[in-house]
Each structure stands twice: as structure tokens, then as C-alpha cells.
Amino acid sequence: MSQTRIRDYRVSRGLTVRELATRAGVSSGLISQVERGIADPSLETMRKIARVLEIPLFSLFQDEEPSKVAVIRRGDRATIGSPHSTITYSRASRGGSRLEVLEALLEPGSVSATEPRGHPSEECVVALSGCLVVEVMGERHELAEGDSCHFDSNLPHRFLNESGEPTRFLVSVTPPSY
């Protein structure tokens, strides 16, 4: 992640460090440390910052000048995890486009978020390995390997792995959002 990217978005929106911190519900010191590359924010903190800046989360990781064709090598993917849950996302698509494809790994007994949340997009989830529960508006949809679930992301949702094995899945989001 380019630490200056958060600063650039913040400044372009006319926000001070304190204003961004207050709106995101974090300390000014944390925002300052993140912008200077001293601290690595959690996934939830990054979501809050992206929401305040009104940008898709992975925009904070995108390339400056996208080419017409992008090959993203597994080892070069932008990756983000969360200390509050044991989920890791890696972006399989190019940043800055109208479609975002993420590969996720959700550890056994984990959830993607403590509370379901919505965002202005459309989503399709494909279970690659293991069992995945997609919870949308409190309704559970159990996916086995190869199954998929397509839904309006405005509806509060989250992902659960209730099994004893890690679950890998793809998430396609259009347009990318926070």
C-alpha cells in the first residue's frame, strides 16, 4: 500500500487528519502513523477510512497507470487481512477498474465481519474449497466446493466458515466499493 495514497485522497477531499480520524472513528495519531508508513492499519480500519473517503477499499492499493491488459501474479497481489477475524483477501483483478475480484481465505470457525454490513455493489461468491456460509439479511446460504451465490451487496451480509477446515472462495464485486 502506498501510504501517501490515503494522504492524497484525504487532501483532495479537503479533510484534515483530525477530520478523517473523527469520521472514521479512529485516533488522529493512527491516521498520521499510517500516512507516514509507521503503522499498518487493520482491515476494519481500512474499511472505515475508505468509507469516509468514499472510495473502494482496494483503491488504496491500486496501480497508478493501469495498462490495457493486466496479468497479476499470485505473489504480486495486494493482500489485506483483519486482526479481528481470520480472513485474508488478495486482489486477483487490477485496481481502478469497474470489477474487483478477490480471493479470500477464511480460517475454521471464523466470520468475515462481526456484524453483517452492506455496500453499494453487486456480488458473486464462488466456493473454491471447503464449506462457506453466505449470510444475507440474516438468511443463511450454504455453499460447497464449486457452488456460487449472487446477491445485491446493499443488503447486510457476511461470510462464515463453520467447518474445521480453511475455506477458500472468490468474491467478484461490481462496482468495487467500500
PDB file of N, CA and C in Angstrom, residues 112-113 115-123 125 134-139 141 149-159 173 177-178:
ATOM      1  N   SER A 112     -16.262 -13.248   8.399  1.00  0.00           N
ATOM      2  CA  SER A 112     -15.597 -12.136   7.712  1.00  0.00           C
ATOM      3  C   SER A 112     -15.772 -10.821   8.449  1.00  0.00           C
ATOM      4  N   ALA A 113     -16.836 -10.693   9.227  1.00  0.00           N
ATOM      5  CA  ALA A 113     -17.107  -9.477   9.992  1.00  0.00           C
ATOM      6  C   ALA A 113     -17.995  -9.849  11.170  1.00  0.00           C
ATOM      7  N   GLU A 115     -20.389  -8.126  12.465  1.00  0.00           N
ATOM      8  CA  GLU A 115     -21.766  -7.774  12.117  1.00  0.00           C
ATOM      9  C   GLU A 115     -21.904  -7.721  10.602  1.00  0.00           C
ATOM     10  N   PRO A 116     -23.001  -8.219  10.037  1.00  0.00           N
ATOM     11  CA  PRO A 116     -23.220  -8.100   8.594  1.00  0.00           C
ATOM     12  C   PRO A 116     -23.264  -6.628   8.189  1.00  0.00           C
ATOM     13  N   ARG A 117     -22.739  -6.334   7.005  1.00  0.00           N
ATOM     14  CA  ARG A 117     -22.760  -4.956   6.513  1.00  0.00           C
ATOM     15  C   ARG A 117     -23.020  -4.966   5.019  1.00  0.00           C
ATOM     16  N   GLY A 118     -23.562  -3.861   4.528  1.00  0.00           N
ATOM     17  CA  GLY A 118     -23.833  -3.713   3.106  1.00  0.00           C
ATOM     18  C   GLY A 118     -22.974  -2.624   2.512  1.00  0.00           C
ATOM     19  N   HIS A 119     -22.879  -2.633   1.214  1.00  0.00           N
ATOM     20  CA  HIS A 119     -22.157  -1.593   0.470  1.00  0.00           C
ATOM     21  C   HIS A 119     -22.745  -1.540  -0.929  1.00  0.00           C
ATOM     22  N   PRO A 120     -22.630  -0.398  -1.607  1.00  0.00           N
ATOM     23  CA  PRO A 120     -23.325  -0.213  -2.892  1.00  0.00           C
ATOM     24  C   PRO A 120     -22.657  -0.950  -4.061  1.00  0.00           C
ATOM     25  N   SER A 121     -22.957  -2.233  -4.181  1.00  0.00           N
ATOM     26  CA  SER A 121     -22.391  -3.060  -5.250  1.00  0.00           C
ATOM     27  C   SER A 121     -23.298  -4.253  -5.521  1.00  0.00           C
ATOM     28  N   GLU A 122     -22.792  -5.118  -6.377  1.00  0.00           N
ATOM     29  CA  GLU A 122     -23.392  -6.411  -6.677  1.00  0.00           C
ATOM     30  C   GLU A 122     -22.262  -7.413  -6.505  1.00  0.00           C
ATOM     31  N   GLU A 123     -22.557  -8.594  -5.954  1.00  0.00           N
ATOM     32  CA  GLU A 123     -21.503  -9.538  -5.617  1.00  0.00           C
ATOM     33  C   GLU A 123     -21.841 -10.945  -6.078  1.00  0.00           C
ATOM     34  N   VAL A 125     -20.146 -14.812  -5.206  1.00  0.00           N
ATOM     35  CA  VAL A 125     -19.177 -15.557  -4.414  1.00  0.00           C
ATOM     36  C   VAL A 125     -19.141 -16.983  -4.939  1.00  0.00           C
ATOM     37  N   VAL A 134     -22.859 -18.083   3.297  1.00  0.00           N
ATOM     38  CA  VAL A 134     -23.053 -16.690   2.921  1.00  0.00           C
ATOM     39  C   VAL A 134     -24.332 -16.252   3.622  1.00  0.00           C
ATOM     40  N   GLU A 135     -24.196 -15.297   4.528  1.00  0.00           N
ATOM     41  CA  GLU A 135     -25.345 -14.799   5.276  1.00  0.00           C
ATOM     42  C   GLU A 135     -25.758 -13.465   4.676  1.00  0.00           C
ATOM     43  N   VAL A 136     -26.985 -13.389   4.157  1.00  0.00           N
ATOM     44  CA  VAL A 136     -27.514 -12.165   3.557  1.00  0.00           C
ATOM     45  C   VAL A 136     -28.835 -11.854   4.247  1.00  0.00           C
ATOM     46  N   MET A 137     -28.901 -10.688   4.874  1.00  0.00           N
ATOM     47  CA  MET A 137     -30.099 -10.259   5.629  1.00  0.00           C
ATOM     48  C   MET A 137     -30.545 -11.332   6.628  1.00  0.00           C
ATOM     49  N   GLY A 138     -29.589 -11.976   7.282  1.00  0.00           N
ATOM     50  CA  GLY A 138     -29.895 -12.983   8.285  1.00  0.00           C
ATOM     51  C   GLY A 138     -30.216 -14.354   7.737  1.00  0.00           C
ATOM     52  N   GLU A 139     -30.348 -14.469   6.418  1.00  0.00           N
ATOM     53  CA  GLU A 139     -30.647 -15.765   5.801  1.00  0.00           C
ATOM     54  C   GLU A 139     -29.343 -16.445   5.404  1.00  0.00           C
ATOM     55  N   HIS A 141     -27.001 -19.172   3.437  1.00  0.00           N
ATOM     56  CA  HIS A 141     -26.894 -19.899   2.174  1.00  0.00           C
ATOM     57  C   HIS A 141     -25.592 -20.697   2.238  1.00  0.00           C
ATOM     58  N   CYS A 149     -23.020 -17.950  -5.106  1.00  0.00           N
ATOM     59  CA  CYS A 149     -24.138 -17.170  -4.573  1.00  0.00           C
ATOM     60  C   CYS A 149     -23.996 -15.749  -5.112  1.00  0.00           C
ATOM     61  N   HIS A 150     -25.050 -15.229  -5.736  1.00  0.00           N
ATOM     62  CA  HIS A 150     -25.050 -13.892  -6.330  1.00  0.00           C
ATOM     63  C   HIS A 150     -26.088 -13.065  -5.592  1.00  0.00           C
ATOM     64  N   PHE A 151     -25.713 -11.837  -5.163  1.00  0.00           N
ATOM     65  CA  PHE A 151     -26.655 -11.031  -4.380  1.00  0.00           C
ATOM     66  C   PHE A 151     -26.347  -9.544  -4.506  1.00  0.00           C
ATOM     67  N   ASP A 152     -27.318  -8.752  -4.097  1.00  0.00           N
ATOM     68  CA  ASP A 152     -27.200  -7.305  -4.035  1.00  0.00           C
ATOM     69  C   ASP A 152     -26.405  -6.972  -2.779  1.00  0.00           C
ATOM     70  N   SER A 153     -25.225  -6.391  -2.929  1.00  0.00           N
ATOM     71  CA  SER A 153     -24.345  -6.099  -1.793  1.00  0.00           C
ATOM     72  C   SER A 153     -24.870  -5.009  -0.883  1.00  0.00           C
ATOM     73  N   ASN A 154     -25.901  -4.273  -1.315  1.00  0.00           N
ATOM     74  CA  ASN A 154     -26.516  -3.288  -0.421  1.00  0.00           C
ATOM     75  C   ASN A 154     -27.134  -3.971   0.797  1.00  0.00           C
ATOM     76  N   LEU A 155     -27.502  -5.237   0.638  1.00  0.00           N
ATOM     77  CA  LEU A 155     -28.096  -5.995   1.730  1.00  0.00           C
ATOM     78  C   LEU A 155     -26.999  -6.379   2.723  1.00  0.00           C
ATOM     79  N   PRO A 156     -27.247  -6.252   4.023  1.00  0.00           N
ATOM     80  CA  PRO A 156     -26.237  -6.634   5.011  1.00  0.00           C
ATOM     81  C   PRO A 156     -25.845  -8.106   4.830  1.00  0.00           C
ATOM     82  N   HIS A 157     -24.531  -8.342   4.769  1.00  0.00           N
ATOM     83  CA  HIS A 157     -24.055  -9.698   4.520  1.00  0.00           C
ATOM     84  C   HIS A 157     -22.691  -9.925   5.174  1.00  0.00           C
ATOM     85  N   ARG A 158     -22.342 -11.194   5.276  1.00  0.00           N
ATOM     86  CA  ARG A 158     -21.023 -11.605   5.754  1.00  0.00           C
ATOM     87  C   ARG A 158     -20.814 -13.061   5.388  1.00  0.00           C
ATOM     88  N   PHE A 159     -19.582 -13.534   5.584  1.00  0.00           N
ATOM     89  CA  PHE A 159     -19.216 -14.903   5.246  1.00  0.00           C
ATOM     90  C   PHE A 159     -18.802 -15.636   6.514  1.00  0.00           C
ATOM     91  N   VAL A 173     -16.938  -8.313  -7.269  1.00  0.00           N
ATOM     92  CA  VAL A 173     -17.728  -7.168  -6.843  1.00  0.00           C
ATOM     93  C   VAL A 173     -17.753  -6.133  -7.967  1.00  0.00           C
ATOM     94  N   SER A 177     -16.519  -1.290  -4.127  1.00  0.00           N
ATOM     95  CA  SER A 177     -16.974  -0.316  -3.142  1.00  0.00           C
ATOM     96  C   SER A 177     -16.380  -0.658  -1.792  1.00  0.00           C
ATOM     97  N   TYR A 178     -16.597   0.215  -0.882  1.00  0.00           N
ATOM     98  CA  TYR A 178     -16.088   0.003   0.467  1.00  0.00           C
ATOM     99  C   TYR A 178     -17.057  -0.871   1.218  1.00  0.00           C
TER     100      TYR A 178
END
